[in-house]
Amino acid sequence: WLVIDRKVYDVSKFSKRHPGGSRVISHYAGQDATDAFVAFHNDKSLVKKYLKSLLIGELAPDQPSFESNKKKSLLEDFRELRCTIEKMGLLRPNYTFFFLIFLHLLVLDAASWLVVWYFGISLAPFLVGIAFFTIAQIQMGWFQHDLGHCSVFRKPKWNRLLQIIVINVLKGLPASWWNHLHNQHHAKPNCFRKDPDLNMHPLLFSLGKTLSVEVSTGMAGEAKMAKTESCPQLAHYYVFSFFSLEKRRRSSCLTIISTSISSVS
């Protein structure tokens, strides 16, 4: 079960049919998922129709309607900020902008192949072709990111269709795989074992110098918990590996390697 707007829903069976994947829901099992629900669903009136059959109760008046590990005042500020941004129309997409983005991606991708085809594979045209192709691939990654968030079109199906064209056809990666991982990332950002962006290949990557307080307290147990209250620094554990997350964040090369390994495995 989980909580949305102080209402409790049994999603045990529905999680397997959830379009965003079962893991996104499982990460909020027994928790308040209101903010995640608002962030992930553009057409909330449509989604709430499916929730009616899952309703099993409501929170008691004395129960808080937010995640227990987050500050109420901070959440309220973010909710107010989101409402203000929506009223200002800052979340409405600019179709001309996205059309020009898609057009220039196609031009760059085509130019990379045309340069090599017309001038041959000598060093100079080969490097120029690589430059065009690399820029196009990187920009395609960000463009399909916006499509994956359903931020380009009002209807999700048009976002999904164009995302498949961009990431499946032009980049050679499955859109379903990317959406499955990225939805979890935004559901539980920087939470170890829940955020796939932190689950690096064990032989190449680690979390870097420190782990989050959430992980360390869970690993330490109640004995350590008592110490962390007086000394928060004890809630961090040092983990060393060949590459750290901090360095990986600064290196697009290592990010590409990690993504490639994940896409194959």
CSV table of C-alpha atoms in Angstrom, one decimal:
chain,number,residue,atom,x,y,z
A,1,TRP,CA,0.0,0.0,0.0
A,2,LEU,CA,1.0,3.7,-0.4
A,3,VAL,CA,-0.5,7.1,0.4
A,4,ILE,CA,-1.6,9.8,-2.1
A,5,ASP,CA,-3.3,12.9,-0.9
A,6,ARG,CA,-3.9,11.3,2.5
A,7,LYS,CA,-5.8,8.4,0.9
A,8,VAL,CA,-4.4,4.8,1.2
A,9,TYR,CA,-4.3,2.6,-1.9
A,10,ASP,CA,-3.6,-1.1,-2.2
A,11,VAL,CA,-1.3,-1.4,-5.2
A,12,SER,CA,-0.1,-5.0,-4.7
A,13,LYS,CA,-1.6,-6.3,-7.9
A,14,PHE,CA,-1.7,-3.1,-9.8
A,15,SER,CA,2.1,-2.6,-9.5
A,16,LYS,CA,2.7,-5.4,-12.0
A,17,ARG,CA,0.5,-3.5,-14.6
A,18,HIS,CA,1.9,0.0,-13.7
A,19,PRO,CA,3.1,1.7,-17.0
A,20,GLY,CA,6.0,3.2,-15.2
A,21,GLY,CA,7.2,-0.1,-13.8
A,22,SER,CA,6.6,-2.0,-10.6
A,23,ARG,CA,9.8,-0.9,-8.9
A,24,VAL,CA,8.8,2.8,-8.9
A,25,ILE,CA,5.8,1.9,-6.9
A,26,SER,CA,7.6,-0.6,-4.7
A,27,HIS,CA,10.1,2.1,-3.7
A,28,TYR,CA,7.2,3.9,-2.0
A,29,ALA,CA,5.6,0.9,-0.4
A,30,GLY,CA,4.3,1.9,3.0
A,31,GLN,CA,5.1,5.6,2.4
A,32,ASP,CA,3.5,8.8,1.2
A,33,ALA,CA,3.9,9.0,-2.6
A,34,THR,CA,1.9,12.3,-3.1
A,35,ASP,CA,4.8,14.4,-4.4
A,36,ALA,CA,6.0,11.6,-6.7
A,37,PHE,CA,2.5,11.0,-8.0
A,38,VAL,CA,2.1,14.7,-8.9
A,39,ALA,CA,5.5,14.9,-10.5
A,40,PHE,CA,5.1,11.8,-12.7
A,41,HIS,CA,1.6,12.2,-14.0
A,42,ASN,CA,0.6,15.1,-16.2
A,43,ASP,CA,-3.1,14.0,-16.7
A,44,LYS,CA,-3.9,13.4,-13.0
A,45,SER,CA,-7.7,13.3,-13.6
A,46,LEU,CA,-7.3,10.3,-15.9
A,47,VAL,CA,-5.0,8.5,-13.5
A,48,LYS,CA,-7.2,9.1,-10.5
A,49,LYS,CA,-10.0,7.1,-12.3
A,50,TYR,CA,-7.8,4.0,-12.0
A,51,LEU,CA,-7.1,4.7,-8.3
A,52,LYS,CA,-10.7,4.6,-7.3
A,53,SER,CA,-10.8,0.8,-7.4
A,54,LEU,CA,-7.6,0.6,-5.3
A,55,LEU,CA,-8.8,2.8,-2.4
A,56,ILE,CA,-8.8,1.0,0.9
A,57,GLY,CA,-8.9,3.9,3.4
A,58,GLU,CA,-7.6,7.3,4.6
A,59,LEU,CA,-5.0,8.5,7.0
A,60,ALA,CA,-6.0,9.4,10.5
A,61,PRO,CA,-6.1,13.1,11.2
A,62,ASP,CA,-3.0,12.9,13.4
A,63,GLN,CA,-0.9,11.2,10.7
A,64,PRO,CA,1.5,13.3,8.6
A,65,SER,CA,0.9,13.5,4.8
A,66,PHE,CA,4.6,13.5,3.7
A,67,GLU,CA,7.6,11.2,3.7
A,68,SER,CA,8.9,10.6,7.2
A,69,ASN,CA,12.5,11.3,6.3
A,70,LYS,CA,11.7,14.8,4.8
A,71,LYS,CA,11.0,18.1,6.5
A,72,LYS,CA,7.4,19.2,6.3
A,73,SER,CA,8.3,22.9,5.9
A,74,LEU,CA,10.7,22.1,3.0
A,75,LEU,CA,8.0,20.0,1.2
A,76,GLU,CA,5.4,22.7,1.6
A,77,ASP,CA,7.8,25.3,0.1
A,78,PHE,CA,8.4,23.0,-2.9
A,79,ARG,CA,4.7,22.3,-3.4
A,80,GLU,CA,4.0,26.1,-3.3
A,81,LEU,CA,6.9,26.7,-5.8
A,82,ARG,CA,5.6,24.1,-8.2
A,83,CYS,CA,2.1,25.6,-8.1
A,84,THR,CA,3.5,29.1,-8.8
A,85,ILE,CA,5.6,27.8,-11.7
A,86,GLU,CA,2.6,26.0,-13.2
A,87,LYS,CA,0.4,29.1,-13.0
A,88,MET,CA,3.1,31.2,-14.7
A,89,GLY,CA,3.1,28.7,-17.6
A,90,LEU,CA,6.8,27.9,-17.3
A,91,LEU,CA,6.1,24.2,-17.7
A,92,ARG,CA,4.3,24.6,-21.0
A,93,PRO,CA,6.5,23.4,-23.9
A,94,ASN,CA,7.6,25.5,-26.8
A,95,TYR,CA,6.9,23.4,-29.9
A,96,THR,CA,8.9,25.6,-32.2
A,97,PHE,CA,12.0,25.1,-30.0
A,98,PHE,CA,11.7,21.3,-29.8
A,99,PHE,CA,11.0,21.1,-33.6
A,100,LEU,CA,14.3,23.0,-34.3
A,101,ILE,CA,16.1,20.8,-31.8
A,102,PHE,CA,14.9,17.7,-33.6
A,103,LEU,CA,15.7,19.2,-37.0
A,104,HIS,CA,19.3,20.1,-36.1
A,105,LEU,CA,19.8,16.6,-34.6
A,106,LEU,CA,18.8,15.0,-37.9
A,107,VAL,CA,21.0,17.4,-39.9
A,108,LEU,CA,24.1,16.7,-37.7
A,109,ASP,CA,23.5,13.0,-37.8
A,110,ALA,CA,23.1,13.0,-41.6
A,111,ALA,CA,26.1,15.3,-42.0
A,112,SER,CA,28.3,12.9,-40.1
A,113,TRP,CA,27.6,10.1,-42.6
A,114,LEU,CA,27.7,12.4,-45.7
A,115,VAL,CA,31.1,13.7,-44.8
A,116,VAL,CA,32.6,10.3,-44.6
A,117,TRP,CA,30.7,9.1,-47.7
A,118,TYR,CA,31.7,12.0,-49.9
A,119,PHE,CA,35.3,12.7,-48.7
A,120,GLY,CA,36.3,9.2,-47.8
A,121,ILE,CA,37.8,7.8,-44.6
A,122,SER,CA,41.0,9.7,-44.5
A,123,LEU,CA,41.9,11.3,-41.2
A,124,ALA,CA,40.5,14.9,-41.6
A,125,PRO,CA,37.0,13.9,-42.9
A,126,PHE,CA,36.9,11.0,-40.4
A,127,LEU,CA,37.5,13.4,-37.5
A,128,VAL,CA,34.9,15.9,-38.8
A,129,GLY,CA,32.4,13.1,-39.2
A,130,ILE,CA,33.1,11.9,-35.6
A,131,ALA,CA,32.6,15.4,-34.3
A,132,PHE,CA,29.2,15.8,-36.0
A,133,PHE,CA,28.1,12.3,-34.9
A,134,THR,CA,29.2,12.8,-31.3
A,135,ILE,CA,27.4,16.1,-30.9
A,136,ALA,CA,24.3,14.6,-32.5
A,137,GLN,CA,24.3,11.6,-30.2
A,138,ILE,CA,24.8,13.6,-27.0
A,139,GLN,CA,22.0,16.0,-27.9
A,140,MET,CA,19.8,13.1,-28.8
A,141,GLY,CA,20.3,11.8,-25.3
A,142,TRP,CA,19.0,15.0,-23.8
A,143,PHE,CA,16.2,15.3,-26.3
A,144,GLN,CA,14.9,11.8,-25.6
A,145,HIS,CA,15.2,12.6,-21.9
A,146,ASP,CA,12.6,15.4,-22.3
A,147,LEU,CA,10.5,13.0,-24.3
A,148,GLY,CA,10.8,10.4,-21.6
A,149,HIS,CA,9.5,12.9,-19.1
A,150,CYS,CA,6.5,13.7,-21.4
A,151,SER,CA,7.6,17.3,-21.5
A,152,VAL,CA,7.4,17.9,-25.3
A,153,PHE,CA,3.8,17.0,-26.2
A,154,ARG,CA,0.6,17.2,-24.1
A,155,LYS,CA,-0.3,13.6,-24.8
A,156,PRO,CA,2.1,10.9,-23.4
A,157,LYS,CA,1.7,8.7,-26.5
A,158,TRP,CA,3.2,11.3,-28.8
A,159,ASN,CA,6.1,11.7,-26.4
A,160,ARG,CA,6.6,7.9,-26.3
A,161,LEU,CA,6.4,7.6,-30.1
A,162,LEU,CA,9.1,10.2,-30.8
A,163,GLN,CA,11.2,8.9,-28.0
A,164,ILE,CA,11.3,5.5,-29.6
A,165,ILE,CA,12.4,7.1,-32.9
A,166,VAL,CA,15.2,9.0,-31.2
A,167,ILE,CA,16.6,6.5,-28.7
A,168,ASN,CA,15.7,3.2,-30.3
A,169,VAL,CA,16.3,4.1,-34.0
A,170,LEU,CA,18.9,6.9,-33.9
A,171,LYS,CA,20.8,5.9,-30.7
A,172,GLY,CA,20.3,2.1,-30.6
A,173,LEU,CA,19.1,1.9,-27.0
A,174,PRO,CA,15.6,0.6,-25.8
A,175,ALA,CA,13.3,3.4,-24.6
A,176,SER,CA,11.6,1.0,-22.2
A,177,TRP,CA,14.9,0.2,-20.5
A,178,TRP,CA,15.8,3.9,-20.1
A,179,ASN,CA,12.4,4.9,-18.8
A,180,HIS,CA,12.4,2.0,-16.3
A,181,LEU,CA,15.7,3.1,-14.8
A,182,HIS,CA,15.2,6.9,-15.0
A,183,ASN,CA,11.7,6.7,-13.4
A,184,GLN,CA,13.4,5.1,-10.4
A,185,HIS,CA,16.1,7.7,-10.3
A,186,HIS,CA,13.5,10.5,-10.0
A,187,ALA,CA,11.4,8.6,-7.6
A,188,LYS,CA,14.2,8.1,-5.2
A,189,PRO,CA,17.2,10.3,-6.3
A,190,ASN,CA,20.5,9.5,-4.6
A,191,CYS,CA,19.0,6.7,-2.5
A,192,PHE,CA,21.3,3.7,-2.5
A,193,ARG,CA,19.8,0.5,-3.8
A,194,LYS,CA,16.8,2.5,-5.1
A,195,ASP,CA,18.4,5.0,-7.5
A,196,PRO,CA,19.9,3.0,-10.5
A,197,ASP,CA,22.3,5.9,-11.1
A,198,LEU,CA,24.1,4.8,-8.0
A,199,ASN,CA,24.2,1.1,-8.9
A,200,MET,CA,27.4,1.2,-10.8
A,201,HIS,CA,29.1,-1.9,-12.1
A,202,PRO,CA,30.8,-3.5,-9.0
A,203,LEU,CA,34.2,-4.0,-10.8
A,204,LEU,CA,34.5,-0.5,-12.1
A,205,PHE,CA,32.5,2.0,-10.0
A,206,SER,CA,31.5,2.7,-6.4
A,207,LEU,CA,29.7,5.4,-4.5
A,208,GLY,CA,32.9,7.4,-3.9
A,209,LYS,CA,34.0,8.7,-0.6
A,210,THR,CA,30.7,8.7,1.3
A,211,LEU,CA,27.3,7.1,1.4
A,212,SER,CA,24.1,8.8,2.2
A,213,VAL,CA,22.8,9.0,5.8
A,214,GLU,CA,19.8,6.9,4.8
A,215,VAL,CA,22.1,4.0,3.8
A,216,SER,CA,24.6,4.3,6.6
A,217,THR,CA,21.9,4.3,9.3
A,218,GLY,CA,20.3,1.3,7.7
A,219,MET,CA,23.6,-0.6,7.6
A,220,ALA,CA,24.8,0.5,11.0
A,221,GLY,CA,21.8,-0.6,13.0
A,222,GLU,CA,20.3,0.7,16.2
A,223,ALA,CA,23.7,0.8,18.0
A,224,LYS,CA,25.1,3.3,15.5
A,225,MET,CA,21.9,5.2,15.4
A,226,ALA,CA,22.3,6.4,18.9
A,227,LYS,CA,25.8,7.8,18.1
A,228,THR,CA,24.7,9.6,14.9
A,229,GLU,CA,22.2,11.7,16.9
A,230,SER,CA,25.0,13.4,18.7
A,231,CYS,CA,27.5,13.2,15.9
A,232,PRO,CA,26.0,13.2,12.4
A,233,GLN,CA,29.4,12.5,10.8
A,234,LEU,CA,29.3,9.0,12.0
A,235,ALA,CA,26.4,8.3,9.7
A,236,HIS,CA,28.8,8.3,6.7
A,237,TYR,CA,30.8,5.3,5.6
A,238,TYR,CA,33.9,5.4,3.5
A,239,VAL,CA,33.9,3.2,0.5
A,240,PHE,CA,36.8,3.0,-2.0
A,241,SER,CA,37.0,1.5,-5.5
A,242,PHE,CA,38.8,2.0,-8.8
A,243,PHE,CA,36.6,4.8,-9.8
A,244,SER,CA,34.4,7.0,-7.5
A,245,LEU,CA,31.0,8.4,-8.2
A,246,GLU,CA,32.4,11.9,-7.8
A,247,LYS,CA,34.9,11.4,-10.6
A,248,ARG,CA,32.3,9.6,-12.7
A,249,ARG,CA,30.0,12.6,-12.5
A,250,ARG,CA,32.8,14.8,-13.9
A,251,SER,CA,33.7,12.4,-16.7
A,252,SER,CA,31.3,11.8,-19.6
A,253,CYS,CA,33.5,9.0,-20.8
A,254,LEU,CA,33.0,6.9,-17.6
A,255,THR,CA,29.2,7.8,-17.7
A,256,ILE,CA,29.0,6.4,-21.3
A,257,ILE,CA,30.9,3.2,-20.2
A,258,SER,CA,28.6,2.7,-17.3
A,259,THR,CA,25.5,3.3,-19.5
A,260,SER,CA,26.8,0.9,-22.1
A,261,ILE,CA,27.4,-1.9,-19.5
A,262,SER,CA,23.9,-1.4,-18.0
A,263,SER,CA,22.3,-1.5,-21.4
A,264,VAL,CA,23.9,-4.8,-22.3
A,265,SER,CA,23.5,-6.5,-18.9
